[in-house]
Short mmCIF file of C-alpha atoms and ligand atoms in Angstrom, two decimals:
data_model
loop_
_atom_site.label_atom_id
_atom_site.label_comp_id
_atom_site.label_asym_id
_atom_site.label_seq_id
_atom_site.Cartn_x
_atom_site.Cartn_y
_atom_site.Cartn_z
CA MET A 643 133.33 123.44 108.47
CA ALA A 644 133.85 120.21 110.42
CA LYS A 645 130.56 118.63 111.36
CA LYS A 646 129.43 115.18 112.31
CA SER A 647 125.69 115.77 112.18
CA TRP A 648 123.64 116.04 109.00
CA ALA A 649 122.46 119.60 109.75
CA GLU A 650 121.10 121.42 106.73
CA PRO A 651 123.43 123.60 104.60
CA TYR A 652 120.68 126.23 104.24
CA LYS A 653 118.20 128.26 106.27
CA ILE A 654 114.48 128.82 105.82
CA LYS A 655 113.28 131.97 104.05
CA MET A 656 109.59 131.22 103.45
CA VAL A 657 107.11 128.82 105.05
CA GLU A 658 103.86 127.19 103.97
CA LEU A 659 101.21 126.77 106.68
CA LEU A 660 99.64 123.34 107.13
CA LYS A 661 96.07 122.47 108.01
CA MET A 662 95.59 120.41 111.15
CA THR A 663 92.89 117.71 111.03
CA THR A 664 91.15 115.52 113.62
CA LYS A 665 91.18 111.74 113.55
CA GLU A 666 87.46 111.70 112.63
CA GLU A 667 88.15 113.97 109.64
CA ARG A 668 91.00 111.72 108.52
CA ILE A 669 88.89 108.56 108.80
CA ALA A 670 86.28 110.19 106.55
CA ALA A 671 88.92 111.47 104.10
CA ILE A 672 90.66 108.12 103.61
CA LYS A 673 87.34 106.30 103.21
CA GLU A 674 86.33 108.82 100.55
CA ALA A 675 89.73 108.19 98.88
CA GLY A 676 89.03 104.44 98.70
CA TYR A 677 91.92 103.75 101.11
CA ASN A 678 94.33 104.93 98.44
CA THR A 679 96.68 107.68 99.66
CA PHE A 680 97.11 108.88 96.03
CA LEU A 681 93.45 109.91 96.08
CA LEU A 682 93.65 112.08 99.21
CA LYS A 683 93.49 115.85 98.86
CA SER A 684 96.89 117.24 99.80
CA GLU A 685 95.10 119.83 101.94
CA ASP A 686 94.04 117.04 104.27
CA VAL A 687 97.63 115.86 104.74
CA TYR A 688 99.88 117.07 107.56
CA ILE A 689 103.29 115.61 106.65
CA ASP A 690 103.40 114.46 103.02
CA LEU A 691 105.78 111.55 102.53
CA LEU A 692 103.95 110.19 99.47
CA THR A 693 106.86 110.79 97.14
CA ASP A 694 110.03 112.78 96.62
CA SER A 695 108.91 113.42 93.05
CA GLY A 696 108.52 117.10 92.21
CA THR A 697 108.00 117.89 95.89
CA SER A 698 111.40 119.41 96.70
CA ALA A 699 111.81 122.99 97.92
CA MET A 700 113.60 125.17 95.40
CA SER A 701 116.37 127.50 96.54
CA ASP A 702 116.33 131.30 96.26
CA GLN A 703 118.78 130.88 93.35
CA GLN A 704 116.31 128.58 91.56
CA TRP A 705 113.44 131.02 92.10
CA ALA A 706 115.64 133.81 90.78
CA ALA A 707 116.42 131.64 87.74
CA MET A 708 112.67 131.33 87.07
CA MET A 709 112.69 135.04 86.27
CA LEU A 710 115.24 134.40 83.52
CA GLY A 711 112.83 132.25 81.54
CA ASP A 712 113.14 132.83 77.81
CA GLU A 713 109.72 131.66 76.65
CA ALA A 714 110.50 131.55 72.96
CA TYR A 715 108.85 128.62 71.20
CA ALA A 716 112.12 127.63 69.55
CA GLY A 717 115.75 127.92 70.58
CA SER A 718 115.23 129.38 74.07
CA LYS A 719 118.51 130.36 75.70
CA ASN A 720 117.46 128.32 78.75
CA PHE A 721 117.58 125.22 76.53
CA TYR A 722 121.18 125.85 75.52
CA ASN A 723 122.08 126.50 79.14
CA LEU A 724 120.40 123.23 80.13
CA TYR A 725 122.20 121.35 77.37
CA ASP A 726 125.57 122.58 78.63
CA THR A 727 124.71 121.88 82.28
CA ILE A 728 123.64 118.30 81.56
CA GLN A 729 126.74 117.70 79.42
CA GLU A 730 128.98 119.07 82.17
CA HIS A 731 127.44 116.93 84.94
CA TYR A 732 126.28 113.77 83.16
CA GLY A 733 128.70 113.80 80.26
CA TYR A 734 126.42 112.58 77.47
CA LYS A 735 126.82 114.02 73.99
CA TYR A 736 123.18 114.47 73.00
CA ILE A 737 120.20 115.63 75.04
CA VAL A 738 116.45 115.79 74.42
CA PRO A 739 114.33 117.53 77.07
CA THR A 740 111.04 115.87 78.14
CA HIS A 741 108.14 116.85 80.36
CA GLN A 742 109.21 114.31 82.99
CA GLY A 743 110.82 110.88 83.36
CA ARG A 744 108.15 108.78 81.68
CA GLY A 745 108.31 111.00 78.59
CA SER A 746 111.92 109.97 78.11
CA GLU A 747 111.09 106.32 78.88
CA HIS A 748 108.44 106.39 76.19
CA ILE A 749 110.90 107.75 73.61
CA LEU A 750 113.64 105.25 74.49
CA SER A 751 111.30 102.23 74.61
CA GLN A 752 109.51 103.00 71.34
CA LEU A 753 112.75 103.64 69.46
CA THR A 754 114.78 100.66 70.61
CA ILE A 755 112.48 97.78 71.65
CA LYS A 756 110.94 95.40 69.12
CA LYS A 757 108.18 92.87 69.79
CA GLY A 758 109.63 89.80 71.50
CA ASP A 759 112.71 91.62 72.82
CA ILE A 760 114.05 91.03 76.32
CA VAL A 761 114.91 94.01 78.51
CA PRO A 762 117.05 93.06 81.51
CA GLY A 763 117.02 95.44 84.47
CA ASN A 764 118.05 95.69 88.12
CA MET A 765 114.50 95.36 89.47
CA TYR A 766 111.56 96.96 87.76
CA PHE A 767 110.26 100.47 88.11
CA THR A 768 106.53 100.94 87.49
CA THR A 769 106.52 103.40 84.56
CA THR A 770 109.80 102.11 83.10
CA ARG A 771 108.57 98.52 82.82
CA LEU A 772 105.19 99.55 81.50
CA HIS A 773 106.79 101.50 78.64
CA GLN A 774 109.03 98.53 77.87
CA GLU A 775 105.98 96.25 77.75
CA LEU A 776 103.91 98.67 75.68
CA ALA A 777 106.75 98.66 73.12
CA GLY A 778 106.50 94.85 72.93
CA GLY A 779 109.40 93.95 75.21
CA GLU A 780 109.56 91.68 78.21
CA PHE A 781 111.29 92.90 81.36
CA VAL A 782 113.57 90.39 83.07
CA ASP A 783 114.87 91.11 86.56
CA VAL A 784 118.66 90.63 86.85
CA ILE A 785 119.24 92.28 90.22
CA ILE A 786 121.24 90.34 92.82
CA ASP A 787 119.15 88.08 95.10
CA GLU A 788 120.11 90.13 98.19
CA ALA A 789 117.87 92.95 96.90
CA HIS A 790 114.73 90.86 97.44
CA ASP A 791 115.56 90.27 101.12
CA SER A 792 114.57 93.29 103.22
CA GLN A 793 116.88 92.28 106.09
CA ASN A 794 120.07 91.70 104.07
CA GLU A 795 122.54 94.49 104.88
CA PHE A 796 124.69 94.25 101.74
CA PRO A 797 125.75 97.86 100.95
CA PHE A 798 125.15 97.60 97.18
CA LYS A 799 121.80 95.87 96.83
CA GLY A 800 121.23 97.68 93.51
CA ASN A 801 123.96 95.58 91.83
CA VAL A 802 123.28 93.58 88.70
CA ASP A 803 123.87 89.84 89.04
CA ILE A 804 126.46 89.38 86.27
CA LYS A 805 125.82 85.62 86.17
CA LYS A 806 122.11 86.17 85.57
CA MET A 807 123.06 88.58 82.76
CA GLU A 808 125.43 86.08 81.16
CA LYS A 809 122.78 83.39 81.31
CA LEU A 810 120.23 85.67 79.69
CA ILE A 811 122.59 86.55 76.82
CA LYS A 812 123.31 82.86 76.29
CA GLU A 813 119.63 81.96 76.34
CA TYR A 814 118.26 84.69 74.08
CA GLY A 815 121.31 86.02 72.23
CA ALA A 816 122.49 89.63 72.33
CA LYS A 817 120.37 90.55 69.29
CA LYS A 818 117.18 90.13 71.32
CA ILE A 819 118.44 92.48 74.04
CA PRO A 820 118.09 96.12 72.87
CA TYR A 821 119.70 97.47 76.04
CA VAL A 822 120.17 96.87 79.76
CA SER A 823 117.88 99.06 81.84
CA LEU A 824 120.10 100.07 84.75
CA GLU A 825 118.49 102.05 87.56
CA ALA A 826 120.60 104.04 89.97
CA ASN A 827 119.64 103.78 93.63
CA VAL A 828 116.96 101.20 92.96
CA ASN A 829 113.66 102.61 94.15
CA MET A 830 111.64 99.40 94.49
CA ALA A 831 114.47 97.68 96.40
CA GLY A 832 114.37 100.43 99.01
CA GLY A 833 116.62 103.10 97.46
CA GLN A 834 119.65 100.81 97.12
CA PRO A 835 122.75 101.78 95.10
CA PHE A 836 124.92 99.81 92.70
CA SER A 837 128.69 99.92 93.11
CA MET A 838 131.14 101.30 90.55
CA GLU A 839 132.87 97.92 90.54
CA ASN A 840 129.63 96.19 89.54
CA LEU A 841 128.93 98.77 86.86
CA LYS A 842 132.43 98.28 85.41
CA GLU A 843 131.86 94.52 85.24
CA LEU A 844 128.50 95.03 83.56
CA HIS A 845 130.09 97.48 81.14
CA ALA A 846 132.79 94.95 80.21
CA LEU A 847 130.21 92.22 79.60
CA CYS A 848 127.88 94.46 77.61
CA SER A 849 130.70 95.91 75.49
CA LYS A 850 131.76 92.40 74.55
CA HIS A 851 128.24 91.66 73.29
CA LYS A 852 127.57 95.18 71.94
CA ILE A 853 124.57 95.67 74.24
CA PRO A 854 124.07 99.31 75.30
CA ILE A 855 123.50 100.23 78.95
CA MET A 856 120.75 102.80 79.40
CA LEU A 857 120.83 104.38 82.83
CA ASP A 858 117.74 105.42 84.74
CA ALA A 859 119.58 108.41 86.18
CA THR A 860 116.65 109.64 88.26
CA ARG A 861 118.51 109.18 91.57
CA CYS A 862 122.05 108.77 90.26
CA VAL A 863 123.41 111.66 92.34
CA GLU A 864 122.19 109.88 95.48
CA ASN A 865 123.79 106.65 94.19
CA SER A 866 127.03 108.62 93.71
CA TYR A 867 126.94 109.78 97.34
CA PHE A 868 126.59 106.18 98.55
CA ILE A 869 129.60 105.17 96.42
CA GLN A 870 131.61 107.99 98.01
CA GLN A 871 130.59 106.79 101.49
CA ARG A 872 130.86 103.04 100.98
CA GLU A 873 133.18 102.06 98.12
CA LYS A 874 136.94 101.75 98.47
CA GLY A 875 138.84 104.25 96.36
CA TYR A 876 136.01 106.79 96.18
CA GLU A 877 136.29 108.41 99.65
CA LYS A 878 138.21 111.39 98.29
CA LYS A 879 136.21 111.89 95.09
CA THR A 880 133.40 114.42 94.94
CA VAL A 881 129.82 113.40 94.23
CA LYS A 882 130.11 115.40 91.00
CA GLN A 883 133.15 113.37 89.86
CA ILE A 884 131.51 110.05 90.75
CA LEU A 885 128.32 110.94 88.86
CA LYS A 886 130.28 111.65 85.70
CA GLU A 887 132.26 108.42 86.05
CA ILE A 888 129.04 106.39 86.36
CA CYS A 889 127.60 107.96 83.22
CA SER A 890 130.84 107.30 81.34
CA TYR A 891 130.20 103.53 81.60
CA THR A 892 126.73 103.88 80.11
CA ASP A 893 125.40 104.76 76.65
CA GLY A 894 122.59 107.10 77.58
CA CYS A 895 119.93 107.78 80.16
CA THR A 896 116.34 108.52 80.95
CA MET A 897 115.84 111.07 83.69
CA SER A 898 113.08 112.36 85.90
CA ALA A 899 114.43 115.73 87.02
CA LYS A 900 111.67 115.80 89.65
CA LYS A 901 113.88 113.79 92.04
CA ASP A 902 117.65 114.46 92.27
CA SER A 903 117.50 117.77 90.41
CA LEU A 904 115.40 119.72 92.94
CA VAL A 905 112.71 120.93 90.55
CA ASN A 906 108.96 120.42 90.49
CA ILE A 907 108.73 119.30 86.85
CA GLY A 908 111.03 118.19 84.04
CA GLY A 909 113.14 115.42 82.64
CA PHE A 910 115.39 114.48 79.75
CA PHE A 911 116.65 111.73 77.51
CA ALA A 912 120.36 111.61 76.71
CA CYS A 913 122.59 109.38 74.60
CA ASN A 914 125.89 109.24 72.75
CA ASP A 915 124.57 107.73 69.52
CA GLU A 916 123.81 110.36 66.91
CA GLU A 917 121.26 108.31 64.99
CA LEU A 918 119.28 107.50 68.13
CA TYR A 919 119.44 111.16 69.11
CA LYS A 920 117.96 112.29 65.82
CA LYS A 921 115.11 109.81 66.14
CA ALA A 922 114.53 110.87 69.75
CA GLN A 923 114.35 114.53 68.74
CA ASN A 924 111.76 113.57 66.15
CA MET A 925 109.68 111.57 68.67
CA CYS A 926 109.93 114.51 71.03
CA VAL A 927 108.10 116.84 68.66
CA VAL A 928 105.25 114.31 68.37
CA TYR A 929 104.72 113.57 72.06
CA GLU A 930 106.47 116.18 74.22
CA GLY A 931 106.91 119.50 72.43
CA LEU A 932 109.58 121.06 70.24
CA HIS A 933 113.01 119.49 70.83
CA THR A 934 114.25 122.71 72.48
CA TYR A 935 111.73 122.57 75.34
CA GLY A 936 110.19 119.07 75.43
CA GLY A 937 107.22 120.05 77.57
CA MET A 938 109.06 122.37 79.94
CA ALA A 939 108.67 126.13 80.08
CA GLY A 940 111.86 128.15 79.59
CA ARG A 941 111.82 129.08 83.28
CA ASP A 942 111.52 125.38 84.25
CA MET A 943 114.68 124.62 82.26
CA GLU A 944 116.56 127.48 83.94
CA ALA A 945 115.54 126.33 87.45
CA LEU A 946 116.65 122.83 86.45
CA CYS A 947 120.13 124.10 85.52
CA VAL A 948 120.56 125.54 89.01
CA GLY A 949 118.98 122.43 90.58
CA ILE A 950 121.48 120.11 88.88
CA ARG A 951 124.39 122.22 90.22
CA GLU A 952 122.96 122.22 93.75
CA SER A 953 122.19 118.49 93.63
CA VAL A 954 125.83 117.46 93.27
CA MET A 955 127.06 119.50 96.26
CA ASP A 956 128.43 117.00 98.78
CA GLU A 957 126.93 118.86 101.75
CA HIS A 958 123.48 118.78 100.15
CA GLN A 959 123.57 115.00 99.78
CA GLN A 960 124.96 114.59 103.29
CA ALA A 961 121.96 116.48 104.71
CA ARG A 962 119.42 114.91 102.36
CA ILE A 963 120.45 111.33 103.03
CA GLY A 964 121.33 112.18 106.65
CA GLN A 965 117.71 113.05 107.30
CA THR A 966 116.50 109.76 105.83
CA ILE A 967 118.97 107.84 107.99
CA TYR A 968 117.88 109.82 111.06
CA LEU A 969 114.25 108.72 110.56
CA GLY A 970 115.23 105.15 109.73
CA GLU A 971 117.43 104.73 112.78
CA LYS A 972 114.73 106.08 115.05
CA LEU A 973 112.30 103.47 113.74
CA MET A 974 114.87 100.69 113.94
CA LYS A 975 115.64 101.48 117.57
CA ALA A 976 111.94 101.02 118.34
CA GLY A 977 111.98 97.58 116.69
CA ILE A 978 109.99 98.56 113.59
CA PRO A 979 110.76 96.23 110.65
CA ILE A 980 112.31 98.37 107.88
CA VAL A 981 114.35 97.61 104.77
CA GLN A 982 118.10 97.44 105.45
CA PRO A 983 120.33 99.26 104.80
CA ILE A 984 118.36 102.52 105.01
CA GLY A 985 118.02 103.96 101.48
CA SER A 986 118.62 107.45 100.18
CA HIS A 987 115.21 108.86 99.50
CA ALA A 988 112.92 106.93 101.77
CA VAL A 989 112.48 104.60 104.70
CA PHE A 990 110.57 101.47 103.71
CA LEU A 991 108.44 99.62 106.25
CA ASP A 992 108.26 95.86 105.75
CA ALA A 993 104.48 95.36 105.75
CA LYS A 994 104.75 91.55 105.70
CA LYS A 995 106.57 91.70 109.02
CA PHE A 996 104.46 94.59 110.37
CA LEU A 997 101.15 92.84 109.56
CA PRO A 998 101.97 89.11 109.35
CA HIS A 999 98.29 88.26 109.88
CA VAL A 1000 97.20 89.97 106.60
CA ASP A 1001 97.48 87.88 103.40
CA GLN A 1002 99.32 89.57 100.51
CA ASP A 1003 96.17 89.52 98.35
CA GLU A 1004 94.51 91.60 101.07
CA TYR A 1005 97.15 94.27 100.43
CA PRO A 1006 98.91 94.71 103.80
CA ALA A 1007 101.08 97.63 102.63
CA GLN A 1008 98.07 99.48 101.18
CA SER A 1009 96.21 98.97 104.45
CA LEU A 1010 99.18 100.08 106.55
CA ALA A 1011 99.60 103.28 104.51
CA ALA A 1012 95.91 104.11 105.13
CA GLU A 1013 96.30 103.47 108.87
CA ILE A 1014 99.37 105.69 109.15
CA TYR A 1015 97.35 108.49 107.59
CA ILE A 1016 94.47 107.96 110.02
CA GLU A 1017 96.87 107.87 112.97
CA SER A 1018 98.63 111.16 112.33
CA GLY A 1019 97.88 112.73 108.95
CA VAL A 1020 101.21 111.46 107.56
CA ARG A 1021 100.81 110.38 103.92
CA THR A 1022 102.92 107.45 102.68
CA MET A 1023 102.74 105.14 99.67
CA GLU A 1024 102.25 101.43 99.00
CA ARG A 1025 105.08 99.63 97.21
CA GLY A 1026 103.95 96.03 97.13
CA ASN A 1027 101.28 93.87 95.55
CA VAL A 1028 99.20 96.80 94.29
CA SER A 1029 102.16 98.59 92.68
CA ALA A 1030 103.49 95.35 91.16
CA GLY A 1031 100.22 94.82 89.26
CA ARG A 1032 99.21 91.66 87.44
CA ASP A 1033 101.37 89.22 85.50
CA PRO A 1034 100.46 89.78 81.81
CA HIS A 1035 100.59 86.00 81.14
CA THR A 1036 98.52 84.67 84.07
CA GLY A 1037 96.44 87.75 84.95
CA LYS A 1038 97.15 87.09 88.62
CA ASN A 1039 98.56 89.50 91.21
CA ARG A 1040 102.34 89.37 91.04
CA ARG A 1041 102.71 89.00 94.85
CA PRO A 1042 106.25 90.46 94.93
CA LYS A 1043 108.69 89.34 97.63
CA LEU A 1044 108.85 92.88 98.98
CA GLU A 1045 105.60 94.26 100.39
CA LEU A 1046 106.55 97.75 101.51
CA VAL A 1047 105.22 101.09 102.68
CA ARG A 1048 107.42 103.93 101.52
CA LEU A 1049 107.99 106.98 103.71
CA THR A 1050 109.54 109.23 101.10
CA LEU A 1051 111.35 112.40 102.04
CA PRO A 1052 110.96 115.46 99.85
CA ARG A 1053 114.25 117.35 99.63
CA ARG A 1054 114.74 120.39 101.86
CA VAL A 1055 111.07 120.44 102.97
CA TYR A 1056 110.60 118.95 106.45
CA THR A 1057 112.46 119.40 109.75
CA GLN A 1058 113.89 117.00 112.29
CA ALA A 1059 110.84 117.63 114.50
CA HIS A 1060 108.60 116.48 111.64
CA MET A 1061 110.66 113.29 111.46
CA ASP A 1062 110.07 112.77 115.19
CA VAL A 1063 106.30 113.04 114.70
CA VAL A 1064 106.44 110.53 111.84
CA ALA A 1065 108.45 108.05 113.91
CA GLU A 1066 106.17 108.42 116.95
CA SER A 1067 103.03 107.74 114.93
CA VAL A 1068 104.47 104.64 113.23
CA ILE A 1069 105.61 103.33 116.61
CA GLU A 1070 102.15 103.85 118.13
CA LEU A 1071 100.59 102.02 115.21
CA PHE A 1072 103.05 99.15 115.62
CA GLU A 1073 101.89 98.73 119.20
CA ARG A 1074 98.31 98.13 118.06
CA ARG A 1075 99.15 96.35 114.79
CA ASN A 1076 97.02 93.28 115.60
CA SER A 1077 93.86 95.36 115.22
CA ILE A 1078 94.70 96.31 111.58
CA THR A 1079 92.82 94.35 108.89
CA GLY A 1080 93.37 93.97 105.14
CA LEU A 1081 91.57 95.50 102.15
CA LYS A 1082 89.54 94.36 99.16
CA MET A 1083 90.09 96.03 95.79
CA ILE A 1084 86.80 97.37 94.43
CA TYR A 1085 88.07 99.39 91.45
CA GLU A 1086 91.08 98.47 89.32
CA PRO A 1087 92.24 100.59 86.36
CA GLU A 1088 94.11 98.87 83.53
CA TYR A 1089 97.48 100.63 83.76
CA LEU A 1090 99.58 101.54 86.83
CA ARG A 1091 96.67 100.60 89.07
CA PHE A 1092 98.28 101.84 92.28
CA PHE A 1093 97.61 105.46 91.29
CA GLN A 1094 93.83 105.11 90.99
CA ALA A 1095 92.63 101.82 92.51
CA LYS A 1096 89.97 101.93 95.25
CA PHE A 1097 89.49 99.63 98.21
CA ASN A 1098 87.09 98.69 100.99
CA LYS A 1099 88.06 97.61 104.46
CA LEU A 1100 87.70 93.87 105.09
C1 PLP B 838 109.88 108.81 89.17
C2 PLP B 838 110.67 107.80 88.47
C3 PLP B 838 110.51 107.59 87.09
C4 PLP B 838 109.44 108.28 86.27
O1 PLP B 838 109.59 109.63 86.27
P1 PLP B 838 108.36 110.66 86.21
O2 PLP B 838 109.01 112.00 86.25
O3 PLP B 838 107.51 110.39 87.43
O4 PLP B 838 107.61 110.42 84.97
C5 PLP B 838 111.35 106.67 86.48
N1 PLP B 838 112.26 105.98 87.18
C6 PLP B 838 112.41 106.14 88.50
C7 PLP B 838 113.44 105.36 89.23
C8 PLP B 838 111.62 107.05 89.20
O5 PLP B 838 111.76 107.19 90.52
#
């Protein structure tokens, strides 16, 4: 069917009613939550754009698959089905299921990183870097400089800077680099893809020095769609073909199935090295569950099989990313400062530009996320100074270049009219932005503080 719009390739079969709240109720709720949107009750939220993690709507086929759960402790047939499905779509030889993405990050980090090792990556992700640090490694950012500039419109801002990589290898030697941590569709940069050309260059460099590339495949299907849309030579390839080609230039992956794969829970670790696989299976039984379920129920694995197949359908990605672009363009037209180009899974507001009068140590993005909630009941997330945490050497806030509020779109959940409401409320807030003040942190947990920190209004 020829179509120019991003209209959904599905119709709605079941709905979930939402509670409507007043502004007074929302002011009380966010205060109670310490101005941290993670601590709000979801009941008090109208449109939930906190995250696209585990929040997707499953299809009727996925719900039907749930009924096929084989809940045997060992050797469930859903596991073998999952194994085959992952091999078919991602192409890796060996697979270990995990309860979610960080379970696989834990296994990979503990098995491959030694104290004093350097782990290069194309911008950090919160849980990924923490696991690398807990294993004794030091994360070094090797993403291209364009990624740190919210207004740069380069189409592949997730690319690795090959020169930075070469310099790192020269400085530390390949032996100190257990692997390159390569994230698809870099979340913290605004959902920005790498190009196949860049990956091939990285692959050539890493092969020469025998450094494995471990893919964070969490949003690799979305990255594949961007390659199809933007990279010469890939216009005629399917998303499914591009995904497999990407994986073929890497040595393994960690995966949170809660994103691309359209399920509410799950993940996996995959690799091509048999020895690493055996060790990963063994770690799995200590921390996740038996190596044939890794923390997932049989029915979860079956729904994941269907989810992977649906995720690589071109029309699904066109609608999924089309909706994000629809919201982003609406905000751009109204002059709202957002990260360019618009990413796959979210629209990111540039809080430094939105609230230039709030110092970064007064957490402008955290404050803006709280205000958006008060304005309209829309829940968003901070991705700035709070998420970045403290530098382990100096103990000071990292004050990252990007200070963002993420409006993350769950897959297949909200309508175009919902997007209009979101845009209207952000625009109204922008008009009275001068009245918004910063925050003071009054409770700070040791790890991943953004999840549980509490604040007071300044
Ligand atoms: C969500 C996410 C993870 C962690 O996965 P969980 O399932 O939340 O544990 C890792 N990397 C990226 C890029 C993610 O978005």
